[in-house]
Amino acid sequence: MKILLLTCSSGEGHNSAAVAIYDEALREGHKAEIVFSNHVGQTKSPSAFDKIYNGVITHSPATFGVIYNMGIWCNKAIIPNVIYYANRFTVKKLYRYIVDNKFDAVICTHPFMMSKMTAIRNRYRCFVPSFGVLTDYTYIPFVNNSKMDKYFIAHEDLIPQLVGWKIPIEKLAVTGIPTKREFSLPTTQAKARAKLNLPQDRHIVLVVGGAAGCKNIYGVCKYFKKLKKDDTFVYVLTGNNKKMFKKI
């Protein structure tokens, strides 16, 4: 089987899920390819929209909350969402790529790409099996405007919420959120600490956050600094955020 994975630069978790599925597809003997795109799928690098979007998530979570709620409000409208319309007339290249390379299935790990694939299916009557992967433990705005053959979701508790958004229950598959196989390899705490050169006789706290709300990492670090416990080590993962690394 030949699988095309569509992800979006608006959120690294969506990319990570795509990579996890890609790795597993190769292990199972399939062919797979990932397209990392911006919100309208035109380039691999983030667009101006994506940069603003990611900046708001990182530096102003409250503003992102307002935008998120606006997305929920737009979902309640009868007309399809703006992302769908933004993609509607930019899909020819991707449609030709899917057809010319004879992909057997398309998997989208971001709602924007689900909208894009829906636009392709509506405009070109493309019947390549298409699937959506929801990478949150709640409903994601714009998903209900998409038309996927199946949606892979994090937990069964999501089913009533998604059905409430008019997504047919028969299209929902409870699979969990895709992660790399390495995360599930069995080990012991002692072995893990030895491998990472961490002390065996101390309490260890790991502080890590994604894009949404990660400014709170500073507050968490200040809290542990005030504790001043000699038997507790605090480790902070700042990822690619050089400014945060320097500040901490």
mmCIF file with all atom_site columns, N, CA and C in Angstrom, residues 212-247:
data_model
loop_
_atom_site.group_PDB
_atom_site.id
_atom_site.type_symbol
_atom_site.label_atom_id
_atom_site.label_alt_id
_atom_site.label_comp_id
_atom_site.label_asym_id
_atom_site.label_entity_id
_atom_site.label_seq_id
_atom_site.pdbx_PDB_ins_code
_atom_site.Cartn_x
_atom_site.Cartn_y
_atom_site.Cartn_z
_atom_site.occupancy
_atom_site.B_iso_or_equiv
_atom_site.pdbx_formal_charge
_atom_site.auth_seq_id
_atom_site.auth_comp_id
_atom_site.auth_asym_id
_atom_site.auth_atom_id
_atom_site.pdbx_PDB_model_num
ATOM 1   N N  . ALA A 1 212 ? 0.987  25.510 23.153 1.00 0.00 ? 212 ALA A N  1
ATOM 2   C CA . ALA A 1 212 ? -0.112 26.180 23.854 1.00 0.00 ? 212 ALA A CA 1
ATOM 3   C C  . ALA A 1 212 ? 0.194  26.340 25.336 1.00 0.00 ? 212 ALA A C  1
ATOM 4   N N  . GLY A 1 213 ? 0.311  27.578 25.761 1.00 0.00 ? 213 GLY A N  1
ATOM 5   C CA . GLY A 1 213 ? 0.478  27.849 27.183 1.00 0.00 ? 213 GLY A CA 1
ATOM 6   C C  . GLY A 1 213 ? 1.868  27.623 27.727 1.00 0.00 ? 213 GLY A C  1
ATOM 7   N N  . CYS A 1 214 ? 2.873  27.485 26.871 1.00 0.00 ? 214 CYS A N  1
ATOM 8   C CA . CYS A 1 214 ? 4.193  27.110 27.385 1.00 0.00 ? 214 CYS A CA 1
ATOM 9   C C  . CYS A 1 214 ? 4.878  28.235 28.164 1.00 0.00 ? 214 CYS A C  1
ATOM 10  N N  . LYS A 1 215 ? 4.351  29.467 28.096 1.00 0.00 ? 215 LYS A N  1
ATOM 11  C CA . LYS A 1 215 ? 4.945  30.536 28.907 1.00 0.00 ? 215 LYS A CA 1
ATOM 12  C C  . LYS A 1 215 ? 4.837  30.215 30.391 1.00 0.00 ? 215 LYS A C  1
ATOM 13  N N  . ASN A 1 216 ? 3.880  29.380 30.763 1.00 0.00 ? 216 ASN A N  1
ATOM 14  C CA . ASN A 1 216 ? 3.703  29.015 32.167 1.00 0.00 ? 216 ASN A CA 1
ATOM 15  C C  . ASN A 1 216 ? 4.868  28.194 32.702 1.00 0.00 ? 216 ASN A C  1
ATOM 16  N N  . ILE A 1 217 ? 5.733  27.726 31.832 1.00 0.00 ? 217 ILE A N  1
ATOM 17  C CA . ILE A 1 217 ? 6.917  26.988 32.279 1.00 0.00 ? 217 ILE A CA 1
ATOM 18  C C  . ILE A 1 217 ? 7.733  27.843 33.241 1.00 0.00 ? 217 ILE A C  1
ATOM 19  N N  . TYR A 1 218 ? 7.800  29.150 32.998 1.00 0.00 ? 218 TYR A N  1
ATOM 20  C CA . TYR A 1 218 ? 8.551  30.035 33.880 1.00 0.00 ? 218 TYR A CA 1
ATOM 21  C C  . TYR A 1 218 ? 7.977  29.997 35.286 1.00 0.00 ? 218 TYR A C  1
ATOM 22  N N  . GLY A 1 219 ? 6.657  30.053 35.383 1.00 0.00 ? 219 GLY A N  1
ATOM 23  C CA . GLY A 1 219 ? 6.013  30.016 36.688 1.00 0.00 ? 219 GLY A CA 1
ATOM 24  C C  . GLY A 1 219 ? 6.251  28.709 37.398 1.00 0.00 ? 219 GLY A C  1
ATOM 25  N N  . VAL A 1 220 ? 6.226  27.616 36.653 1.00 0.00 ? 220 VAL A N  1
ATOM 26  C CA . VAL A 1 220 ? 6.472  26.293 37.240 1.00 0.00 ? 220 VAL A CA 1
ATOM 27  C C  . VAL A 1 220 ? 7.896  26.223 37.790 1.00 0.00 ? 220 VAL A C  1
ATOM 28  N N  . CYS A 1 221 ? 8.843  26.747 37.015 1.00 0.00 ? 221 CYS A N  1
ATOM 29  C CA . CYS A 1 221 ? 10.245 26.717 37.453 1.00 0.00 ? 221 CYS A CA 1
ATOM 30  C C  . CYS A 1 221 ? 10.451 27.565 38.708 1.00 0.00 ? 221 CYS A C  1
ATOM 31  N N  . LYS A 1 222 ? 9.779  28.727 38.767 1.00 0.00 ? 222 LYS A N  1
ATOM 32  C CA . LYS A 1 222 ? 9.890  29.576 39.959 1.00 0.00 ? 222 LYS A CA 1
ATOM 33  C C  . LYS A 1 222 ? 9.332  28.864 41.192 1.00 0.00 ? 222 LYS A C  1
ATOM 34  N N  . TYR A 1 223 ? 8.267  28.108 40.978 1.00 0.00 ? 223 TYR A N  1
ATOM 35  C CA . TYR A 1 223 ? 7.652  27.372 42.085 1.00 0.00 ? 223 TYR A CA 1
ATOM 36  C C  . TYR A 1 223 ? 8.647  26.368 42.665 1.00 0.00 ? 223 TYR A C  1
ATOM 37  N N  . PHE A 1 224 ? 9.307  25.610 41.795 1.00 0.00 ? 224 PHE A N  1
ATOM 38  C CA . PHE A 1 224 ? 10.245 24.603 42.278 1.00 0.00 ? 224 PHE A CA 1
ATOM 39  C C  . PHE A 1 224 ? 11.498 25.248 42.874 1.00 0.00 ? 224 PHE A C  1
ATOM 40  N N  . LYS A 1 225 ? 11.847 26.428 42.369 1.00 0.00 ? 225 LYS A N  1
ATOM 41  C CA . LYS A 1 225 ? 13.007 27.122 42.908 1.00 0.00 ? 225 LYS A CA 1
ATOM 42  C C  . LYS A 1 225 ? 12.756 27.546 44.359 1.00 0.00 ? 225 LYS A C  1
ATOM 43  N N  . LYS A 1 226 ? 11.525 27.932 44.649 1.00 0.00 ? 226 LYS A N  1
ATOM 44  C CA . LYS A 1 226 ? 11.155 28.348 46.004 1.00 0.00 ? 226 LYS A CA 1
ATOM 45  C C  . LYS A 1 226 ? 11.160 27.179 46.980 1.00 0.00 ? 226 LYS A C  1
ATOM 46  N N  . LEU A 1 227 ? 10.909 25.986 46.479 1.00 0.00 ? 227 LEU A N  1
ATOM 47  C CA . LEU A 1 227 ? 10.870 24.812 47.360 1.00 0.00 ? 227 LEU A CA 1
ATOM 48  C C  . LEU A 1 227 ? 12.222 24.533 47.988 1.00 0.00 ? 227 LEU A C  1
ATOM 49  N N  . LYS A 1 228 ? 13.289 24.702 47.169 1.00 0.00 ? 228 LYS A N  1
ATOM 50  C CA . LYS A 1 228 ? 14.660 24.503 47.636 1.00 0.00 ? 228 LYS A CA 1
ATOM 51  C C  . LYS A 1 228 ? 14.841 23.162 48.349 1.00 0.00 ? 228 LYS A C  1
ATOM 52  N N  . LYS A 1 229 ? 14.420 22.111 47.682 1.00 0.00 ? 229 LYS A N  1
ATOM 53  C CA . LYS A 1 229 ? 14.592 20.769 48.251 1.00 0.00 ? 229 LYS A CA 1
ATOM 54  C C  . LYS A 1 229 ? 15.846 20.119 47.672 1.00 0.00 ? 229 LYS A C  1
ATOM 55  N N  . ASP A 1 230 ? 16.752 19.746 48.554 1.00 0.00 ? 230 ASP A N  1
ATOM 56  C CA . ASP A 1 230 ? 18.017 19.169 48.098 1.00 0.00 ? 230 ASP A CA 1
ATOM 57  C C  . ASP A 1 230 ? 17.846 17.795 47.461 1.00 0.00 ? 230 ASP A C  1
ATOM 58  N N  . ASP A 1 231 ? 16.733 17.119 47.770 1.00 0.00 ? 231 ASP A N  1
ATOM 59  C CA . ASP A 1 231 ? 16.556 15.776 47.231 1.00 0.00 ? 231 ASP A CA 1
ATOM 60  C C  . ASP A 1 231 ? 15.751 15.778 45.929 1.00 0.00 ? 231 ASP A C  1
ATOM 61  N N  . THR A 1 232 ? 15.518 16.967 45.373 1.00 0.00 ? 232 THR A N  1
ATOM 62  C CA . THR A 1 232 ? 14.715 17.072 44.146 1.00 0.00 ? 232 THR A CA 1
ATOM 63  C C  . THR A 1 232 ? 15.482 17.811 43.064 1.00 0.00 ? 232 THR A C  1
ATOM 64  N N  . PHE A 1 233 ? 15.606 17.188 41.896 1.00 0.00 ? 233 PHE A N  1
ATOM 65  C CA . PHE A 1 233 ? 16.206 17.818 40.729 1.00 0.00 ? 233 PHE A CA 1
ATOM 66  C C  . PHE A 1 233 ? 15.103 18.142 39.731 1.00 0.00 ? 233 PHE A C  1
ATOM 67  N N  . VAL A 1 234 ? 15.170 19.325 39.141 1.00 0.00 ? 234 VAL A N  1
ATOM 68  C CA . VAL A 1 234 ? 14.180 19.739 38.142 1.00 0.00 ? 234 VAL A CA 1
ATOM 69  C C  . VAL A 1 234 ? 14.870 19.885 36.787 1.00 0.00 ? 234 VAL A C  1
ATOM 70  N N  . TYR A 1 235 ? 14.356 19.168 35.797 1.00 0.00 ? 235 TYR A N  1
ATOM 71  C CA . TYR A 1 235 ? 14.877 19.252 34.440 1.00 0.00 ? 235 TYR A CA 1
ATOM 72  C C  . TYR A 1 235 ? 13.820 19.879 33.540 1.00 0.00 ? 235 TYR A C  1
ATOM 73  N N  . VAL A 1 236 ? 14.258 20.812 32.694 1.00 0.00 ? 236 VAL A N  1
ATOM 74  C CA . VAL A 1 236 ? 13.324 21.537 31.825 1.00 0.00 ? 236 VAL A CA 1
ATOM 75  C C  . VAL A 1 236 ? 13.710 21.311 30.363 1.00 0.00 ? 236 VAL A C  1
ATOM 76  N N  . LEU A 1 237 ? 12.729 20.909 29.555 1.00 0.00 ? 237 LEU A N  1
ATOM 77  C CA . LEU A 1 237 ? 12.945 20.774 28.116 1.00 0.00 ? 237 LEU A CA 1
ATOM 78  C C  . LEU A 1 237 ? 12.380 22.014 27.422 1.00 0.00 ? 237 LEU A C  1
ATOM 79  N N  . THR A 1 238 ? 13.238 22.747 26.744 1.00 0.00 ? 238 THR A N  1
ATOM 80  C CA . THR A 1 238 ? 12.797 23.972 26.078 1.00 0.00 ? 238 THR A CA 1
ATOM 81  C C  . THR A 1 238 ? 12.693 23.802 24.563 1.00 0.00 ? 238 THR A C  1
ATOM 82  N N  . GLY A 1 239 ? 13.026 22.625 24.062 1.00 0.00 ? 239 GLY A N  1
ATOM 83  C CA . GLY A 1 239 ? 12.910 22.382 22.626 1.00 0.00 ? 239 GLY A CA 1
ATOM 84  C C  . GLY A 1 239 ? 13.789 23.321 21.818 1.00 0.00 ? 239 GLY A C  1
ATOM 85  N N  . ASN A 1 240 ? 13.202 23.919 20.774 1.00 0.00 ? 240 ASN A N  1
ATOM 86  C CA . ASN A 1 240 ? 13.955 24.834 19.911 1.00 0.00 ? 240 ASN A CA 1
ATOM 87  C C  . ASN A 1 240 ? 13.849 26.286 20.350 1.00 0.00 ? 240 ASN A C  1
ATOM 88  N N  . ASN A 1 241 ? 13.238 26.511 21.508 1.00 0.00 ? 241 ASN A N  1
ATOM 89  C CA . ASN A 1 241 ? 13.012 27.876 21.985 1.00 0.00 ? 241 ASN A CA 1
ATOM 90  C C  . ASN A 1 241 ? 14.284 28.393 22.676 1.00 0.00 ? 241 ASN A C  1
ATOM 91  N N  . LYS A 1 242 ? 15.154 29.051 21.906 1.00 0.00 ? 242 LYS A N  1
ATOM 92  C CA . LYS A 1 242 ? 16.433 29.529 22.440 1.00 0.00 ? 242 LYS A CA 1
ATOM 93  C C  . LYS A 1 242 ? 16.244 30.625 23.486 1.00 0.00 ? 242 LYS A C  1
ATOM 94  N N  . LYS A 1 243 ? 15.212 31.445 23.292 1.00 0.00 ? 243 LYS A N  1
ATOM 95  C CA . LYS A 1 243 ? 14.941 32.518 24.239 1.00 0.00 ? 243 LYS A CA 1
ATOM 96  C C  . LYS A 1 243 ? 14.558 31.934 25.600 1.00 0.00 ? 243 LYS A C  1
ATOM 97  N N  . MET A 1 244 ? 13.729 30.906 25.587 1.00 0.00 ? 244 MET A N  1
ATOM 98  C CA . MET A 1 244 ? 13.323 30.271 26.827 1.00 0.00 ? 244 MET A CA 1
ATOM 99  C C  . MET A 1 244 ? 14.522 29.578 27.487 1.00 0.00 ? 244 MET A C  1
ATOM 100 N N  . PHE A 1 245 ? 15.338 28.926 26.687 1.00 0.00 ? 245 PHE A N  1
ATOM 101 C CA . PHE A 1 245 ? 16.526 28.241 27.210 1.00 0.00 ? 245 PHE A CA 1
ATOM 102 C C  . PHE A 1 245 ? 17.431 29.229 27.937 1.00 0.00 ? 245 PHE A C  1
ATOM 103 N N  . LYS A 1 246 ? 17.676 30.388 27.318 1.00 0.00 ? 246 LYS A N  1
ATOM 104 C CA . LYS A 1 246 ? 18.547 31.393 27.909 1.00 0.00 ? 246 LYS A CA 1
ATOM 105 C C  . LYS A 1 246 ? 17.948 31.960 29.188 1.00 0.00 ? 246 LYS A C  1
ATOM 106 N N  . LYS A 1 247 ? 16.656 32.201 29.189 1.00 0.00 ? 247 LYS A N  1
ATOM 107 C CA . LYS A 1 247 ? 15.994 32.790 30.355 1.00 0.00 ? 247 LYS A CA 1
ATOM 108 C C  . LYS A 1 247 ? 16.010 31.836 31.540 1.00 0.00 ? 247 LYS A C  1
#
